[in-house]
Amino acid sequence: MERGFAVVADEVRSLAIRTQESTRMIQESIGLLSTIAQNSVQVMNEGMAKGEETTKLTGLANESLQEVSSEITHLTELNQQTVAAIRMQEGVTSDVTSNITTLKELCVTAENDIVESNRLIDELLAKQVELGDKVSQFKVS
């Protein structure tokens, strides 16, 4: 009978050791998940800050491009007046006008690209917020 108690006591000790080890592993996993979640939040916050800065800079670039586009339009008009006044320089002026038109088209294309970039940034920010919401659903005890 005493031998049966010894076997049961050994089993209880063994179970306690395994339970202790499992508890330690669970605590380590929770700690790791907590660290990962904190790092994710930090990365998302940094990404959001960079996204906001990029949006601000994109807005400034867009304003500058609009000013450049307006100036290019004005220059095109001046060049057309020059062509009418100086027929002898028609070939040269035609090339300048063509280059300005090309530059204007490039500016319009760049402006469209900036608008598209803004849209993509907005999508990324929305996804970042969505991911942040999902990460915030994790509960660490």
Tab-separated table of N, CA and C in Angstrom:
chain	number	residue	atom	x	y	z
A	1	MET	N	0.809	-1.184	0.000
A	1	MET	CA	0.000	0.000	0.000
A	1	MET	C	0.861	1.261	0.000
A	2	GLU	N	1.913	1.229	0.803
A	2	GLU	CA	2.807	2.375	0.828
A	2	GLU	C	3.440	2.580	-0.532
A	3	ARG	N	3.711	1.488	-1.188
A	3	ARG	CA	4.320	1.579	-2.520
A	3	ARG	C	3.362	2.261	-3.502
A	4	GLY	N	2.071	2.015	-3.404
A	4	GLY	CA	1.071	2.656	-4.252
A	4	GLY	C	1.031	4.157	-4.029
A	5	PHE	N	1.157	4.560	-2.758
A	5	PHE	CA	1.203	5.987	-2.447
A	5	PHE	C	2.442	6.630	-3.035
A	6	ALA	N	3.544	5.932	-3.004
A	6	ALA	CA	4.794	6.455	-3.564
A	6	ALA	C	4.662	6.654	-5.068
A	7	VAL	N	4.003	5.695	-5.738
A	7	VAL	CA	3.795	5.816	-7.190
A	7	VAL	C	2.905	7.015	-7.480
A	8	VAL	N	1.824	7.141	-6.713
A	8	VAL	CA	0.905	8.269	-6.899
A	8	VAL	C	1.630	9.581	-6.602
A	9	ALA	N	2.433	9.600	-5.547
A	9	ALA	CA	3.177	10.813	-5.200
A	9	ALA	C	4.154	11.176	-6.310
A	10	ASP	N	4.829	10.179	-6.881
A	10	ASP	CA	5.739	10.434	-8.009
A	10	ASP	C	4.968	11.000	-9.197
A	11	GLU	N	3.813	10.433	-9.482
A	11	GLU	CA	2.990	10.922	-10.591
A	11	GLU	C	2.544	12.361	-10.342
A	12	VAL	N	2.142	12.651	-9.109
A	12	VAL	CA	1.708	14.006	-8.757
A	12	VAL	C	2.874	14.979	-8.917
A	13	ARG	N	4.088	14.589	-8.441
A	13	ARG	CA	5.269	15.433	-8.606
A	13	ARG	C	5.575	15.649	-10.085
A	14	SER	N	5.505	14.570	-10.848
A	14	SER	CA	5.777	14.656	-12.290
A	14	SER	C	4.770	15.587	-12.964
A	15	LEU	N	3.504	15.424	-12.598
A	15	LEU	CA	2.457	16.279	-13.161
A	15	LEU	C	2.678	17.740	-12.757
A	16	ALA	N	3.084	17.976	-11.525
A	16	ALA	CA	3.342	19.339	-11.053
A	16	ALA	C	4.496	19.962	-11.826
A	17	ILE	N	5.543	19.172	-12.080
A	17	ILE	CA	6.694	19.682	-12.838
A	17	ILE	C	6.272	20.021	-14.264
A	18	ARG	N	5.496	19.127	-14.882
A	18	ARG	CA	5.037	19.395	-16.255
A	18	ARG	C	4.108	20.611	-16.294
A	19	THR	N	3.249	20.712	-15.287
A	19	THR	CA	2.343	21.865	-15.215
A	19	THR	C	3.141	23.152	-15.056
A	20	GLN	N	4.150	23.111	-14.200
A	20	GLN	CA	5.004	24.279	-13.992
A	20	GLN	C	5.712	24.668	-15.296
A	21	GLU	N	6.243	23.680	-16.008
A	21	GLU	CA	6.940	23.936	-17.277
A	21	GLU	C	5.962	24.495	-18.321
A	22	SER	N	4.765	23.910	-18.385
A	22	SER	CA	3.757	24.408	-19.332
A	22	SER	C	3.362	25.840	-18.999
A	23	THR	N	3.203	26.118	-17.716
A	23	THR	CA	2.854	27.474	-17.285
A	23	THR	C	3.952	28.456	-17.672
A	24	ARG	N	5.214	28.064	-17.474
A	24	ARG	CA	6.339	28.921	-17.843
A	24	ARG	C	6.339	29.182	-19.347
A	25	MET	N	6.094	28.127	-20.137
A	25	MET	CA	6.088	28.278	-21.600
A	25	MET	C	4.944	29.194	-22.039
A	26	ILE	N	3.785	29.050	-21.400
A	26	ILE	CA	2.637	29.907	-21.728
A	26	ILE	C	2.963	31.359	-21.386
A	27	GLN	N	3.587	31.582	-20.223
A	27	GLN	CA	3.965	32.942	-19.837
A	27	GLN	C	4.964	33.532	-20.822
A	28	GLU	N	5.918	32.726	-21.269
A	28	GLU	CA	6.886	33.208	-22.261
A	28	GLU	C	6.181	33.563	-23.567
A	29	SER	N	5.232	32.705	-23.980
A	29	SER	CA	4.493	32.974	-25.221
A	29	SER	C	3.682	34.257	-25.104
A	30	ILE	N	3.036	34.434	-23.966
A	30	ILE	CA	2.248	35.654	-23.753
A	30	ILE	C	3.166	36.869	-23.759
A	31	GLY	N	4.324	36.745	-23.105
A	31	GLY	CA	5.290	37.848	-23.107
A	31	GLY	C	5.749	38.180	-24.508
A	32	LEU	N	6.035	37.142	-25.297
A	32	LEU	CA	6.469	37.349	-26.682
A	32	LEU	C	5.362	38.003	-27.504
A	33	LEU	N	4.125	37.507	-27.351
A	33	LEU	CA	2.997	38.106	-28.075
A	33	LEU	C	2.793	39.561	-27.664
A	34	SER	N	2.959	39.840	-26.381
A	34	SER	CA	2.821	41.214	-25.903
A	34	SER	C	3.882	42.108	-26.524
A	35	THR	N	5.118	41.618	-26.568
A	35	THR	CA	6.207	42.391	-27.182
A	35	THR	C	5.929	42.619	-28.659
A	36	ILE	N	5.489	41.574	-29.342
A	36	ILE	CA	5.179	41.695	-30.774
A	36	ILE	C	4.056	42.705	-30.981
A	37	ALA	N	3.026	42.633	-30.151
A	37	ALA	CA	1.904	43.569	-30.279
A	37	ALA	C	2.371	45.001	-30.033
A	38	GLN	N	3.210	45.202	-29.011
A	38	GLN	CA	3.728	46.543	-28.727
A	38	GLN	C	4.580	47.051	-29.880
A	39	ASN	N	5.413	46.173	-30.420
A	39	ASN	CA	6.238	46.567	-31.567
A	39	ASN	C	5.364	46.900	-32.768
A	40	SER	N	4.304	46.108	-32.974
A	40	SER	CA	3.396	46.369	-34.094
A	40	SER	C	2.727	47.726	-33.944
A	41	VAL	N	2.289	48.025	-32.734
A	41	VAL	CA	1.652	49.324	-32.485
A	41	VAL	C	2.653	50.448	-32.744
A	42	GLN	N	3.882	50.259	-32.284
A	42	GLN	CA	4.907	51.285	-32.502
A	42	GLN	C	5.175	51.473	-33.991
A	43	VAL	N	5.297	50.361	-34.718
A	43	VAL	CA	5.544	50.448	-36.163
A	43	VAL	C	4.365	51.119	-36.854
A	44	MET	N	3.150	50.766	-36.443
A	44	MET	CA	1.972	51.387	-37.056
A	44	MET	C	1.927	52.884	-36.757
A	45	ASN	N	2.262	53.260	-35.516
A	45	ASN	CA	2.284	54.689	-35.179
A	45	ASN	C	3.332	55.429	-36.001
A	46	GLU	N	4.501	54.809	-36.142
A	46	GLU	CA	5.543	55.431	-36.962
A	46	GLU	C	5.086	55.520	-38.416
A	47	GLY	N	4.461	54.446	-38.902
A	47	GLY	CA	3.958	54.458	-40.276
A	47	GLY	C	2.893	55.522	-40.478
A	48	MET	N	2.030	55.676	-39.476
A	48	MET	CA	0.983	56.688	-39.579
A	48	MET	C	1.607	58.079	-39.607
A	49	ALA	N	2.606	58.293	-38.756
A	49	ALA	CA	3.276	59.600	-38.736
A	49	ALA	C	3.954	59.867	-40.076
A	50	LYS	N	4.612	58.847	-40.607
A	50	LYS	CA	5.259	59.014	-41.908
A	50	LYS	C	4.217	59.224	-43.001
A	51	GLY	N	3.100	58.516	-42.898
A	51	GLY	CA	2.026	58.697	-43.869
A	51	GLY	C	1.461	60.106	-43.832
A	52	GLU	N	1.288	60.626	-42.611
A	52	GLU	CA	0.787	61.994	-42.476
A	52	GLU	C	1.788	62.993	-43.048
A	53	GLU	N	3.061	62.765	-42.757
A	53	GLU	CA	4.103	63.650	-43.290
A	53	GLU	C	4.139	63.565	-44.811
A	54	THR	N	4.020	62.346	-45.335
A	54	THR	CA	4.017	62.159	-46.787
A	54	THR	C	2.815	62.855	-47.408
A	55	THR	N	1.664	62.738	-46.763
A	55	THR	CA	0.465	63.409	-47.263
A	55	THR	C	0.672	64.921	-47.280
A	56	LYS	N	1.270	65.437	-46.210
A	56	LYS	CA	1.536	66.881	-46.138
A	56	LYS	C	2.488	67.298	-47.253
A	57	LEU	N	3.576	66.545	-47.410
A	57	LEU	CA	4.552	66.876	-48.450
A	57	LEU	C	3.949	66.718	-49.842
A	58	THR	N	3.109	65.720	-50.003
A	58	THR	CA	2.454	65.521	-51.294
A	58	THR	C	1.534	66.695	-51.606
A	59	GLY	N	0.839	67.178	-50.590
A	59	GLY	CA	-0.017	68.350	-50.780
A	59	GLY	C	0.789	69.572	-51.189
A	60	LEU	N	1.927	69.761	-50.525
A	60	LEU	CA	2.794	70.895	-50.886
A	60	LEU	C	3.337	70.736	-52.304
A	61	ALA	N	3.729	69.516	-52.640
A	61	ALA	CA	4.229	69.262	-53.993
A	61	ALA	C	3.123	69.496	-55.016
A	62	ASN	N	1.911	69.091	-54.679
A	62	ASN	CA	0.775	69.288	-55.576
A	62	ASN	C	0.529	70.778	-55.801
A	63	GLU	N	0.593	71.562	-54.727
A	63	GLU	CA	0.413	73.012	-54.866
A	63	GLU	C	1.506	73.608	-55.748
A	64	SER	N	2.730	73.165	-55.527
A	64	SER	CA	3.845	73.667	-56.337
A	64	SER	C	3.660	73.300	-57.802
A	65	LEU	N	3.227	72.076	-58.040
A	65	LEU	CA	3.010	71.652	-59.426
A	65	LEU	C	1.879	72.444	-60.083
A	66	GLN	N	0.869	72.774	-59.313
A	66	GLN	CA	-0.210	73.592	-59.866
A	66	GLN	C	0.304	74.985	-60.226
A	67	GLU	N	1.154	75.532	-59.370
A	67	GLU	CA	1.746	76.835	-59.676
A	67	GLU	C	2.627	76.744	-60.915
A	68	VAL	N	3.413	75.682	-60.995
A	68	VAL	CA	4.266	75.479	-62.168
A	68	VAL	C	3.403	75.328	-63.414
A	69	SER	N	2.325	74.570	-63.304
A	69	SER	CA	1.430	74.378	-64.445
A	69	SER	C	0.824	75.705	-64.892
A	70	SER	N	0.436	76.529	-63.924
A	70	SER	CA	-0.120	77.841	-64.246
A	70	SER	C	0.925	78.715	-64.933
A	71	GLU	N	2.136	78.674	-64.409
A	71	GLU	CA	3.220	79.448	-65.021
A	71	GLU	C	3.542	78.933	-66.423
A	72	ILE	N	3.511	77.645	-66.592
A	72	ILE	CA	3.782	77.069	-67.914
A	72	ILE	C	2.703	77.499	-68.904
A	73	THR	N	1.461	77.521	-68.447
A	73	THR	CA	0.376	77.989	-69.309
A	73	THR	C	0.619	79.443	-69.711
A	74	HIS	N	1.020	80.232	-68.748
A	74	HIS	CA	1.307	81.642	-69.032
A	74	HIS	C	2.466	81.769	-70.021
A	75	LEU	N	3.517	80.978	-69.802
A	75	LEU	CA	4.659	81.004	-70.722
A	75	LEU	C	4.261	80.564	-72.126
A	76	THR	N	3.385	79.590	-72.206
A	76	THR	CA	2.909	79.136	-73.515
A	76	THR	C	2.205	80.279	-74.245
A	77	GLU	N	1.385	81.019	-73.513
A	77	GLU	CA	0.696	82.162	-74.119
A	77	GLU	C	1.695	83.220	-74.598
A	78	LEU	N	2.702	83.494	-73.770
A	78	LEU	CA	3.720	84.467	-74.174
A	78	LEU	C	4.474	83.992	-75.414
A	79	ASN	N	4.780	82.725	-75.454
A	79	ASN	CA	5.479	82.182	-76.617
A	79	ASN	C	4.628	82.276	-77.884
A	80	GLN	N	3.342	82.072	-77.736
A	80	GLN	CA	2.466	82.189	-78.905
A	80	GLN	C	2.435	83.632	-79.419
A	81	GLN	N	2.449	84.606	-78.505
A	81	GLN	CA	2.501	86.006	-78.921
A	81	GLN	C	3.825	86.314	-79.613
A	82	THR	N	4.899	85.746	-79.113
A	82	THR	CA	6.212	85.956	-79.723
A	82	THR	C	6.236	85.386	-81.132
A	83	VAL	N	5.635	84.223	-81.326
A	83	VAL	CA	5.575	83.603	-82.659
A	83	VAL	C	4.846	84.519	-83.635
A	84	ALA	N	3.747	85.117	-83.189
A	84	ALA	CA	2.981	86.005	-84.069
A	84	ALA	C	3.788	87.255	-84.412
A	85	ALA	N	4.570	87.782	-83.463
A	85	ALA	CA	5.312	89.017	-83.683
A	85	ALA	C	6.604	88.798	-84.462
A	86	ILE	N	7.232	87.656	-84.301
A	86	ILE	CA	8.535	87.415	-84.932
A	86	ILE	C	8.449	86.152	-85.778
A	87	ARG	N	8.032	86.290	-87.011
A	87	ARG	CA	7.872	85.146	-87.915
A	87	ARG	C	9.208	84.506	-88.275
A	88	MET	N	10.286	85.272	-88.278
A	88	MET	CA	11.567	84.735	-88.691
A	88	MET	C	12.093	83.695	-87.701
A	89	GLN	N	11.651	83.784	-86.452
A	89	GLN	CA	12.112	82.830	-85.449
A	89	GLN	C	11.070	81.737	-85.203
A	90	GLU	N	10.231	81.517	-86.165
A	90	GLU	CA	9.119	80.580	-86.034
A	90	GLU	C	9.574	79.164	-85.682
A	91	GLY	N	10.598	78.672	-86.339
A	91	GLY	CA	11.071	77.310	-86.066
A	91	GLY	C	11.537	77.133	-84.630
A	92	VAL	N	12.351	78.096	-84.158
A	92	VAL	CA	12.881	78.013	-82.796
A	92	VAL	C	11.751	78.132	-81.778
A	93	THR	N	10.876	79.091	-82.016
A	93	THR	CA	9.768	79.301	-81.092
A	93	THR	C	8.847	78.090	-81.065
A	94	SER	N	8.656	77.459	-82.213
A	94	SER	CA	7.827	76.257	-82.280
A	94	SER	C	8.410	75.152	-81.406
A	95	ASP	N	9.737	74.995	-81.464
A	95	ASP	CA	10.391	73.982	-80.620
A	95	ASP	C	10.210	74.294	-79.140
A	96	VAL	N	10.365	75.570	-78.775
A	96	VAL	CA	10.210	75.967	-77.372
A	96	VAL	C	8.786	75.682	-76.907
A	97	THR	N	7.817	76.046	-77.727
A	97	THR	CA	6.417	75.809	-77.379
A	97	THR	C	6.149	74.316	-77.226
A	98	SER	N	6.700	73.544	-78.133
A	98	SER	CA	6.527	72.091	-78.055
A	98	SER	C	7.109	71.548	-76.754
A	99	ASN	N	8.302	72.023	-76.396
A	99	ASN	CA	8.929	71.568	-75.149
A	99	ASN	C	8.119	71.987	-73.928
A	100	ILE	N	7.598	73.198	-73.969
A	100	ILE	CA	6.788	73.670	-72.850
A	100	ILE	C	5.510	72.847	-72.740
A	101	THR	N	4.902	72.549	-73.882
A	101	THR	CA	3.698	71.718	-73.876
A	101	THR	C	4.006	70.336	-73.311
A	102	THR	N	5.131	69.791	-73.731
A	102	THR	CA	5.538	68.484	-73.204
A	102	THR	C	5.752	68.562	-71.700
A	103	LEU	N	6.406	69.617	-71.247
A	103	LEU	CA	6.635	69.806	-69.820
A	103	LEU	C	5.313	69.947	-69.078
A	104	LYS	N	4.380	70.677	-69.677
A	104	LYS	CA	3.065	70.829	-69.063
A	104	LYS	C	2.382	69.475	-68.946
A	105	GLU	N	2.460	68.672	-69.997
A	105	GLU	CA	1.866	67.333	-69.959
A	105	GLU	C	2.533	66.483	-68.882
A	106	LEU	N	3.852	66.621	-68.762
A	106	LEU	CA	4.570	65.882	-67.721
A	106	LEU	C	4.125	66.342	-66.338
A	107	CYS	N	3.904	67.638	-66.197
A	107	CYS	CA	3.430	68.164	-64.914
A	107	CYS	C	2.031	67.640	-64.600
A	108	VAL	N	1.183	67.615	-65.613
A	108	VAL	CA	-0.169	67.084	-65.423
A	108	VAL	C	-0.089	65.608	-65.045
A	109	THR	N	0.783	64.878	-65.737
A	109	THR	CA	0.970	63.463	-65.411
A	109	THR	C	1.486	63.314	-63.987
A	110	ALA	N	2.458	64.142	-63.611
A	110	ALA	CA	3.000	64.094	-62.244
A	110	ALA	C	1.909	64.432	-61.231
A	111	GLU	N	1.084	65.413	-61.561
A	111	GLU	CA	-0.004	65.787	-60.668
A	111	GLU	C	-0.968	64.619	-60.502
A	112	ASN	N	-1.289	63.945	-61.606
A	112	ASN	CA	-2.165	62.773	-61.534
A	112	ASN	C	-1.526	61.670	-60.696
A	113	ASP	N	-0.217	61.504	-60.855
A	113	ASP	CA	0.496	60.498	-60.058
A	113	ASP	C	0.441	60.847	-58.577
A	114	ILE	N	0.548	62.133	-58.267
A	114	ILE	CA	0.477	62.559	-56.868
A	114	ILE	C	-0.916	62.299	-56.310
A	115	VAL	N	-1.934	62.584	-57.097
A	115	VAL	CA	-3.307	62.305	-56.659
A	115	VAL	C	-3.464	60.810	-56.395
A	116	GLU	N	-2.937	59.984	-57.291
A	116	GLU	CA	-2.995	58.533	-57.111
A	116	GLU	C	-2.205	58.118	-55.868
A	117	SER	N	-1.050	58.745	-55.648
A	117	SER	CA	-0.253	58.446	-54.450
A	117	SER	C	-1.046	58.794	-53.194
A	118	ASN	N	-1.720	59.929	-53.217
A	118	ASN	CA	-2.557	60.312	-52.071
A	118	ASN	C	-3.634	59.268	-51.815
A	119	ARG	N	-4.230	58.792	-52.889
A	119	ARG	CA	-5.280	57.773	-52.753
A	119	ARG	C	-4.697	56.500	-52.143
A	120	LEU	N	-3.535	56.102	-52.623
A	120	LEU	CA	-2.898	54.891	-52.098
A	120	LEU	C	-2.491	55.077	-50.641
A	121	ILE	N	-2.008	56.275	-50.303
A	121	ILE	CA	-1.639	56.553	-48.913
A	121	ILE	C	-2.880	56.465	-48.034
A	122	ASP	N	-3.998	57.019	-48.516
A	122	ASP	CA	-5.245	56.940	-47.750
A	122	ASP	C	-5.651	55.486	-47.541
A	123	GLU	N	-5.500	54.659	-48.583
A	123	GLU	CA	-5.808	53.232	-48.452
A	123	GLU	C	-4.892	52.574	-47.429
A	124	LEU	N	-3.599	52.904	-47.502
A	124	LEU	CA	-2.640	52.318	-46.553
A	124	LEU	C	-2.965	52.748	-45.126
A	125	LEU	N	-3.319	54.026	-44.959
A	125	LEU	CA	-3.663	54.501	-43.623
A	125	LEU	C	-4.907	53.785	-43.103
A	126	ALA	N	-5.886	53.564	-43.994
A	126	ALA	CA	-7.098	52.847	-43.593
A	126	ALA	C	-6.753	51.418	-43.190
A	127	LYS	N	-5.895	50.787	-43.966
A	127	LYS	CA	-5.484	49.417	-43.632
A	127	LYS	C	-4.685	49.404	-42.337
A	128	GLN	N	-3.891	50.443	-42.123
A	128	GLN	CA	-3.095	50.531	-40.903
A	128	GLN	C	-4.022	50.666	-39.698
A	129	VAL	N	-5.041	51.502	-39.829
A	129	VAL	CA	-6.008	51.664	-38.749
A	129	VAL	C	-6.725	50.339	-38.504
A	130	GLU	N	-7.101	49.662	-39.581
A	130	GLU	CA	-7.776	48.368	-39.466
A	130	GLU	C	-6.880	47.365	-38.749
A	131	LEU	N	-5.621	47.338	-39.105
A	131	LEU	CA	-4.672	46.436	-38.456
A	131	LEU	C	-4.493	46.827	-36.998
A	132	GLY	N	-4.430	48.128	-36.740
A	132	GLY	CA	-4.320	48.594	-35.361
A	132	GLY	C	-5.519	48.154	-34.539
A	133	ASP	N	-6.707	48.231	-35.137
A	133	ASP	CA	-7.915	47.778	-34.452
A	133	ASP	C	-7.834	46.286	-34.155
A	134	LYS	N	-7.345	45.532	-35.108
A	134	LYS	CA	-7.224	44.085	-34.902
A	134	LYS	C	-6.198	43.772	-33.829
A	135	VAL	N	-5.076	44.492	-33.827
A	135	VAL	CA	-4.036	44.254	-32.818
A	135	VAL	C	-4.565	44.637	-31.443
A	136	SER	N	-5.358	45.710	-31.383
A	136	SER	CA	-5.868	46.156	-30.093
A	136	SER	C	-6.878	45.173	-29.511
A	137	GLN	N	-7.368	44.247	-30.314
A	137	GLN	CA	-8.306	43.247	-29.826
A	137	GLN	C	-7.602	42.162	-29.014
A	138	PHE	N	-6.292	42.048	-29.152
A	138	PHE	CA	-5.550	41.070	-28.358
A	138	PHE	C	-5.570	41.517	-26.902
A	139	LYS	N	-5.858	40.619	-26.033
A	139	LYS	CA	-5.859	40.925	-24.611
A	139	LYS	C	-4.752	40.122	-23.969
A	140	VAL	N	-3.872	40.820	-23.297
A	140	VAL	CA	-2.742	40.170	-22.633
A	140	VAL	C	-2.971	40.268	-21.135
A	141	SER	N	-2.943	39.159	-20.474
A	141	SER	CA	-3.174	39.152	-19.023
A	141	SER	C	-1.864	39.042	-18.283
